[in-house]
């Protein structure tokens, strides 16, 4: 079997990461690479870390160029995926690393993104309850947002086991690659090194409704989410600190048991031994998720913390994992749980 | 007037920072500098950024050497301040930058620090209600912990104005200097660069009871605190994200008004204009505190965020500010609200 | 005396740094602040670390607005200073932090900058032989480039004492603020954190002829310079490693003696004790220069290394130091040799 | 074929990196892992990024435990490898990632390391002239130092083609992992972030004679080396800026041709297209070497610059590459030229 894959938006961070992973994927052959503003340029100048692709030249993002592949990864600005996907036909696996098809609720979409809802595709987070079944055989995949990946994996076991009240409070720190490769003054190295700063405070971040969607599904009731993202002085990584009030009678043991059970057979989610806490450096470049959980008895809250690489498990790794499921390949084909550290 | 000041523990980060500030203080003359394991060494090798003191030599930390100064700053390991302070006499202003005299509740102290409670000194956070009165004329000052400084300043206005329910959820990121200068493997540059990681999760961090003490005093009732500290890849700075459920009827306007009022005349606390959020880089090396607050109406929570320099306002700057009040000097003497950026 | 100072280009890094220093200068009152693309904006949003100036609003850069000040600091793109300076009159002290008036040789200027030579102003590096005399009473100052400041201070004593052959090999690492605040993709935090990279390799960097000018003047003969700048993952600082073949008979003692003599009375240049080496962190935010020198007897070369803050001594601090000399103020007024560390 | 490999010193940075690579090596099975001070501990606590080995427990470093493997990687402190190797027998492939067997000249060894010379093993830098032949079938390999790897690859083509005078001037910046995992104050994150600093200045660094050995062999005559290492604020990476005076008549074209020829068939060394320069971020976690070269005609010098990952190509990747050659495997088995970026 040789799966032929195209990547639209190959000059950005998500596109570069999916190429990094596909280069190591034994069943995939890399086909067309496109990127509008950089069409005509060598990839070697744009993604100098992808040495085997250095002499490949970017093409325009058009349906003609993307056609004829088994899989097309879309790393496009919000709102552009639907038009491309429509032209690709139902037999092509289209993996959208943008936000367009993540939300089920059209009103949520319109409220947070300010444009008409394009629809909903199977959601690429296999670890969620029912997650794998939704992906098997699918030809459309909506890759989750990076924050929702980290947050949902940290908290869904507490909600699935009815251990937590339905108001979650989440603070997450992300590396700067989460903000993309477009040059903006506040993302300059001079500005971000040595600085922690919040953004999208007060409920406005677009990943909030996606977290609510996932946690509510696990809980079987509406979960409200207070989410504060912060920008951390590192290129990659998300550390999500997720807390919720424990329901009456919940003990450290019941919490631990729920998490043990939720992740027992997961190839990528690693519940750390008690006493050890996640660190983003440990999952640098890896598709692994480190999770730890504690019960603060004095405050009556469950504290679940996860660390992921925002570009790998948080974007391109999650995309490849979901692709594997959709194509009937072993879920971990071409993916690693080994980070690059220190 | 010439205030003669000694610093015990001058080779560490807190000691170095208080020296940096005292060098710029127009009323202070720097006297004895001590440091046990480094006694006999030139300060130029230990604190190479303090060029004017490069040729000063550290002495042993003894009462004899510290005697004869108007002010003695103690930057000692926990548990060592009481013995030194006792020998210094009641007329010497003793400013303890350690934890020994911060907590009022002996049981809290013993539970979190595992040793007998040494007592309680006037608390060096002038911005708290009644804070200045407690310090004026005092000859003993307990400098607050760095996290409690950031957290208390962010949240006390909400509690003082009865806007928030009495359960606070706090996640804070600190630069590595907060962990001190003792060489430990997990604090190596190789480990911390590129990594965010939590520690003391689940209520165990020693600064938790201090936050509870401050917020409960502002609220007039017991406030519970869920506190998660994280280590960020930067040398200095604390970003504290503090949330609490809003009481019924609270609006964005009432929140804003309470914060405006709380900080209207504060020389060091700057409530940012709406739409601008704190960044630790903006207070690098400065005694300023940046605060911003929002009401997340969907989640029903107040989100108050502060940024400080953990070594300046969070330790040595707070110490000098309190010293000024105790000695009857203008509160901002020798202190700056100008950060070093970018 | 109250010196009234205007800053043209107040929203950039050089402009922000000169404001940081002027705020601490006891003889200066800050007047007009200008910035073309940001005219009309609050400084609080552009330079959030300069709290005392937060409510100041940027004006257009015009001669009318800059007129009526005793000193005008120009932090403008190359080629724009001459036109502004001409309109300011000969009695106004104009301090140009750009390159326009640094080079004496018009052919060098045209070759490296590609535009007609505007002229030559007194050069703002007082520590060079004859440097102070050129500045006293002057009403025009060309502030040196950041690299030439670091390199010239490290190497001129070797050339002034005829210890080194006339071919210098220099490799310097700079923090990213040296590249300015304009948003470019290769300066994004995601790109620079974790990366060292060279640029302008092979003799093309515009600061090369300025180094040659300074070292040749010290040597009394033409000195050739091989200069390689590198970009380091830090916001501030330059570490310049400067080597030259030792002349026959030169010993470690003669080298040391020459450097001791060169810097004996310098307020800002600190020749470190033997065995201690410069670090950019030690001069963070300070106008100090750390220098150390060694003779590698096996390789027959003198190795002189300096550390400066590129924005302070390398730009705005050098500008204020030169302003002090021009105005007859004590040279170190408002300037500090204390760094912010760690 | 299943090569069974043991790693002595598995808790350090070199040991961890060789494990990271061996986990991805299709022909290797990981056997005993040892580490003296950490014997008895789970690897999951010591190397949390190596998830598949989390439950492995470190053993003592003894010949008994290391016996019975096909390959033994030694990541031990200097001076300890000989005693271990002697007990392992001549048929076991022993790959020493320490310095003990790198130098041919016993006097150089004794002068730089201060202990008796243990001998010389085949040198693990296949790209050097004759490098592969020395490794094929060998059962002892001395892995080069990280700096000598970067420097030798950058400069040997110039010497092998007789383009450069025999005095090289080299300045290199290394990430902090090069200094190892032992906790020392100057390696704390608080100290290294934001700082560039030199060390071992003036010819004292132990890698100097190794560079001289390699470049002299390429030149066919003694090459002197002035080498200045600097510590950069990043975990990984070496950027080596290497210059030498060009011989008369050398042109940019002859330089380019020599480098093109030297690296034409190299699987890991990538001579960048003209105009593009190396960056350590591009080889993060990769075994690739980026090289670029220029002729500075004004200064008359060749400037060759290389970027490597000090732990991968500079240590463990070079070790695995050499192991492949010794065992008759394809040289690039299990090794990647794809970096993790941004």
Short mmCIF file of N, CA and C in Angstrom, two decimals, chain D residues 69-157:
data_model
loop_
_atom_site.label_atom_id
_atom_site.label_comp_id
_atom_site.label_asym_id
_atom_site.label_seq_id
_atom_site.Cartn_x
_atom_site.Cartn_y
_atom_site.Cartn_z
N UNK D 69 26.25 -8.28 25.31
CA UNK D 69 25.64 -7.41 24.30
C UNK D 69 26.54 -7.36 23.08
N UNK D 70 25.97 -7.03 21.95
CA UNK D 70 26.77 -6.88 20.75
C UNK D 70 27.47 -5.52 20.72
N UNK D 71 26.79 -4.54 21.26
CA UNK D 71 27.33 -3.18 21.28
C UNK D 71 27.15 -2.60 22.67
N UNK D 72 28.17 -1.92 23.13
CA UNK D 72 28.06 -1.21 24.40
C UNK D 72 28.44 0.25 24.16
N UNK D 73 27.49 1.13 24.46
CA UNK D 73 27.76 2.56 24.37
C UNK D 73 28.19 3.06 25.75
N UNK D 74 29.30 3.75 25.78
CA UNK D 74 29.79 4.28 27.05
C UNK D 74 29.60 5.79 27.09
N UNK D 75 28.80 6.24 28.04
CA UNK D 75 28.61 7.68 28.26
C UNK D 75 29.05 7.95 29.69
N UNK D 76 30.35 7.83 29.87
CA UNK D 76 30.93 7.88 31.22
C UNK D 76 31.82 9.10 31.37
N UNK D 77 32.09 9.50 32.60
CA UNK D 77 33.06 10.59 32.79
C UNK D 77 34.43 10.21 32.23
N UNK D 78 35.19 11.23 31.84
CA UNK D 78 36.51 10.99 31.29
C UNK D 78 37.33 10.08 32.20
N UNK D 79 38.04 9.16 31.58
CA UNK D 79 38.97 8.31 32.34
C UNK D 79 38.37 7.00 32.78
N UNK D 80 37.08 6.80 32.60
CA UNK D 80 36.48 5.57 33.10
C UNK D 80 36.23 4.54 32.01
N UNK D 81 36.43 4.91 30.75
CA UNK D 81 36.04 4.00 29.69
C UNK D 81 37.02 2.84 29.51
N UNK D 82 38.31 3.11 29.69
CA UNK D 82 39.30 2.07 29.42
C UNK D 82 39.06 0.84 30.30
N UNK D 83 38.84 1.09 31.58
CA UNK D 83 38.68 -0.04 32.50
C UNK D 83 37.46 -0.89 32.12
N UNK D 84 36.39 -0.24 31.73
CA UNK D 84 35.20 -0.99 31.31
C UNK D 84 35.47 -1.74 30.01
N UNK D 85 36.08 -1.07 29.06
CA UNK D 85 36.29 -1.68 27.74
C UNK D 85 37.15 -2.93 27.83
N UNK D 86 38.18 -2.86 28.67
CA UNK D 86 39.08 -4.00 28.79
C UNK D 86 38.35 -5.28 29.17
N UNK D 87 37.32 -5.13 29.97
CA UNK D 87 36.62 -6.32 30.44
C UNK D 87 35.58 -6.85 29.46
N UNK D 88 35.37 -6.12 28.37
CA UNK D 88 34.26 -6.51 27.49
C UNK D 88 34.67 -7.44 26.35
N UNK D 89 35.96 -7.64 26.17
CA UNK D 89 36.38 -8.57 25.13
C UNK D 89 36.42 -7.93 23.77
N UNK D 90 37.25 -8.47 22.88
CA UNK D 90 37.51 -7.83 21.58
C UNK D 90 36.36 -7.97 20.58
N UNK D 91 35.41 -8.84 20.82
CA UNK D 91 34.34 -9.03 19.85
C UNK D 91 33.15 -8.10 20.07
N UNK D 92 33.11 -7.53 21.24
CA UNK D 92 32.03 -6.59 21.52
C UNK D 92 32.38 -5.24 20.91
N UNK D 93 31.43 -4.62 20.22
CA UNK D 93 31.66 -3.28 19.71
C UNK D 93 31.48 -2.29 20.85
N UNK D 94 32.56 -1.61 21.20
CA UNK D 94 32.50 -0.62 22.28
C UNK D 94 32.58 0.77 21.66
N UNK D 95 31.55 1.56 21.91
CA UNK D 95 31.47 2.91 21.34
C UNK D 95 31.60 3.90 22.49
N UNK D 96 32.73 4.56 22.53
CA UNK D 96 33.00 5.47 23.65
C UNK D 96 32.60 6.89 23.28
N UNK D 97 31.59 7.41 23.96
CA UNK D 97 31.15 8.78 23.70
C UNK D 97 31.94 9.78 24.55
N UNK D 98 32.87 9.29 25.35
CA UNK D 98 33.77 10.18 26.08
C UNK D 98 35.03 10.47 25.27
N UNK D 99 35.97 11.14 25.91
CA UNK D 99 37.15 11.64 25.19
C UNK D 99 38.33 10.68 25.20
N UNK D 100 38.25 9.60 25.97
CA UNK D 100 39.47 8.86 26.32
C UNK D 100 40.32 8.39 25.15
N UNK D 101 39.70 8.04 24.05
CA UNK D 101 40.47 7.40 22.96
C UNK D 101 40.48 8.25 21.68
N UNK D 102 40.23 9.53 21.82
CA UNK D 102 40.15 10.37 20.61
C UNK D 102 41.51 10.83 20.09
N UNK D 103 42.41 11.12 21.00
CA UNK D 103 43.67 11.76 20.59
C UNK D 103 44.75 10.73 20.30
N UNK D 104 45.51 11.03 19.25
CA UNK D 104 46.61 10.14 18.89
C UNK D 104 47.88 10.49 19.67
N UNK D 105 48.02 11.71 20.02
CA UNK D 105 49.25 12.18 20.65
C UNK D 105 49.11 12.12 22.17
N UNK D 106 49.92 11.25 22.76
CA UNK D 106 49.82 11.06 24.21
C UNK D 106 50.16 12.34 24.97
N UNK D 107 51.10 13.09 24.45
CA UNK D 107 51.49 14.32 25.15
C UNK D 107 50.33 15.32 25.14
N UNK D 108 49.64 15.43 24.02
CA UNK D 108 48.47 16.29 23.97
C UNK D 108 47.44 15.84 25.00
N UNK D 109 47.20 14.53 25.02
CA UNK D 109 46.24 14.02 26.00
C UNK D 109 46.62 14.42 27.42
N UNK D 110 47.84 14.15 27.74
CA UNK D 110 48.26 14.41 29.13
C UNK D 110 48.23 15.90 29.45
N UNK D 111 48.58 16.71 28.46
CA UNK D 111 48.59 18.14 28.71
C UNK D 111 47.18 18.68 28.91
N UNK D 112 46.22 18.17 28.16
CA UNK D 112 44.86 18.73 28.25
C UNK D 112 43.97 18.02 29.27
N UNK D 113 44.25 16.74 29.52
CA UNK D 113 43.35 16.01 30.41
C UNK D 113 44.01 15.66 31.75
N UNK D 114 45.32 15.79 31.83
CA UNK D 114 45.99 15.60 33.11
C UNK D 114 46.01 14.19 33.63
N UNK D 115 45.94 13.23 32.74
CA UNK D 115 45.97 11.83 33.19
C UNK D 115 46.70 11.02 32.11
N UNK D 116 47.11 9.80 32.44
CA UNK D 116 47.83 9.01 31.43
C UNK D 116 46.94 8.70 30.22
N UNK D 117 47.55 8.64 29.06
CA UNK D 117 46.83 8.38 27.82
C UNK D 117 46.41 6.91 27.76
N UNK D 118 45.14 6.67 27.45
CA UNK D 118 44.62 5.30 27.44
C UNK D 118 44.81 4.61 26.09
N UNK D 119 45.05 5.40 25.07
CA UNK D 119 45.21 4.80 23.74
C UNK D 119 44.38 5.55 22.72
N UNK D 120 44.35 5.01 21.51
CA UNK D 120 43.62 5.65 20.42
C UNK D 120 42.77 4.62 19.71
N UNK D 121 41.52 4.95 19.52
CA UNK D 121 40.60 4.06 18.81
C UNK D 121 40.22 4.68 17.47
N UNK D 122 39.69 3.89 16.57
CA UNK D 122 39.19 4.45 15.31
C UNK D 122 38.21 5.58 15.60
N UNK D 123 38.33 6.62 14.82
CA UNK D 123 37.67 7.90 15.11
C UNK D 123 36.34 8.00 14.36
N UNK D 124 35.29 8.27 15.10
CA UNK D 124 33.95 8.16 14.54
C UNK D 124 33.44 9.35 13.76
N UNK D 125 34.22 9.83 12.81
CA UNK D 125 33.74 10.92 11.96
C UNK D 125 33.92 10.47 10.51
N UNK D 126 32.94 9.72 10.00
CA UNK D 126 33.10 9.07 8.70
C UNK D 126 33.36 10.03 7.56
N UNK D 127 32.92 11.27 7.69
CA UNK D 127 33.02 12.23 6.59
C UNK D 127 34.44 12.71 6.35
N UNK D 128 35.33 12.51 7.31
CA UNK D 128 36.72 12.93 7.10
C UNK D 128 37.37 12.03 6.05
N UNK D 129 38.38 12.53 5.36
CA UNK D 129 39.08 11.68 4.39
C UNK D 129 39.56 10.40 5.06
N UNK D 130 39.20 9.29 4.48
CA UNK D 130 39.58 8.00 5.06
C UNK D 130 38.76 7.59 6.27
N UNK D 131 37.78 8.38 6.59
CA UNK D 131 37.04 8.15 7.83
C UNK D 131 36.25 6.85 7.83
N UNK D 132 35.62 6.55 6.72
CA UNK D 132 34.79 5.34 6.70
C UNK D 132 35.64 4.08 6.79
N UNK D 133 36.74 4.07 6.05
CA UNK D 133 37.58 2.88 6.03
C UNK D 133 38.04 2.52 7.44
N UNK D 134 38.32 3.53 8.24
CA UNK D 134 38.82 3.26 9.58
C UNK D 134 37.77 2.62 10.47
N UNK D 135 36.50 2.81 10.11
CA UNK D 135 35.43 2.34 10.99
C UNK D 135 34.88 0.98 10.58
N UNK D 136 34.97 0.65 9.32
CA UNK D 136 34.33 -0.59 8.85
C UNK D 136 34.93 -1.80 9.55
N UNK D 137 34.08 -2.54 10.20
CA UNK D 137 34.52 -3.75 10.88
C UNK D 137 35.18 -3.53 12.22
N UNK D 138 35.38 -2.29 12.58
CA UNK D 138 36.05 -2.02 13.86
C UNK D 138 35.19 -2.48 15.04
N UNK D 139 35.86 -2.80 16.16
CA UNK D 139 35.12 -3.14 17.38
C UNK D 139 35.39 -2.15 18.50
N UNK D 140 36.05 -1.06 18.16
CA UNK D 140 36.25 0.04 19.10
C UNK D 140 36.07 1.34 18.34
N UNK D 141 35.28 2.23 18.88
CA UNK D 141 35.05 3.53 18.23
C UNK D 141 35.17 4.65 19.26
N UNK D 142 35.97 5.65 18.92
CA UNK D 142 36.03 6.87 19.73
C UNK D 142 35.15 7.91 19.05
N UNK D 143 34.04 8.21 19.69
CA UNK D 143 33.12 9.21 19.12
C UNK D 143 33.75 10.60 19.29
N UNK D 144 33.77 11.42 18.25
CA UNK D 144 34.40 12.74 18.36
C UNK D 144 33.69 13.63 19.37
N UNK D 145 34.40 14.64 19.82
CA UNK D 145 33.76 15.68 20.61
C UNK D 145 32.78 16.46 19.75
N UNK D 146 31.85 17.12 20.41
CA UNK D 146 30.81 17.83 19.66
C UNK D 146 31.39 19.01 18.89
N UNK D 147 32.22 19.82 19.53
CA UNK D 147 32.84 20.94 18.81
C UNK D 147 33.73 20.45 17.66
N UNK D 148 34.61 19.46 17.90
CA UNK D 148 35.43 18.98 16.78
C UNK D 148 34.60 18.46 15.61
N UNK D 149 33.44 17.87 15.90
CA UNK D 149 32.58 17.44 14.79
C UNK D 149 32.16 18.64 13.95
N UNK D 150 31.63 19.65 14.61
CA UNK D 150 31.14 20.82 13.88
C UNK D 150 32.28 21.54 13.15
N UNK D 151 33.39 21.70 13.82
CA UNK D 151 34.51 22.47 13.25
C UNK D 151 35.19 21.70 12.14
N UNK D 152 35.43 20.41 12.35
CA UNK D 152 36.17 19.64 11.34
C UNK D 152 35.37 19.55 10.05
N UNK D 153 34.07 19.36 10.18
CA UNK D 153 33.25 19.26 8.97
C UNK D 153 33.18 20.60 8.24
N UNK D 154 33.22 21.68 8.99
CA UNK D 154 33.17 22.99 8.32
C UNK D 154 34.47 23.31 7.60
N UNK D 155 35.58 22.89 8.15
CA UNK D 155 36.86 23.38 7.62
C UNK D 155 37.70 22.38 6.83
N UNK D 156 37.44 21.07 7.04
CA UNK D 156 38.38 20.15 6.39
C UNK D 156 38.41 20.28 4.87
N UNK D 157 37.27 20.60 4.21
CA UNK D 157 37.38 20.72 2.75
C UNK D 157 38.35 21.81 2.32
#
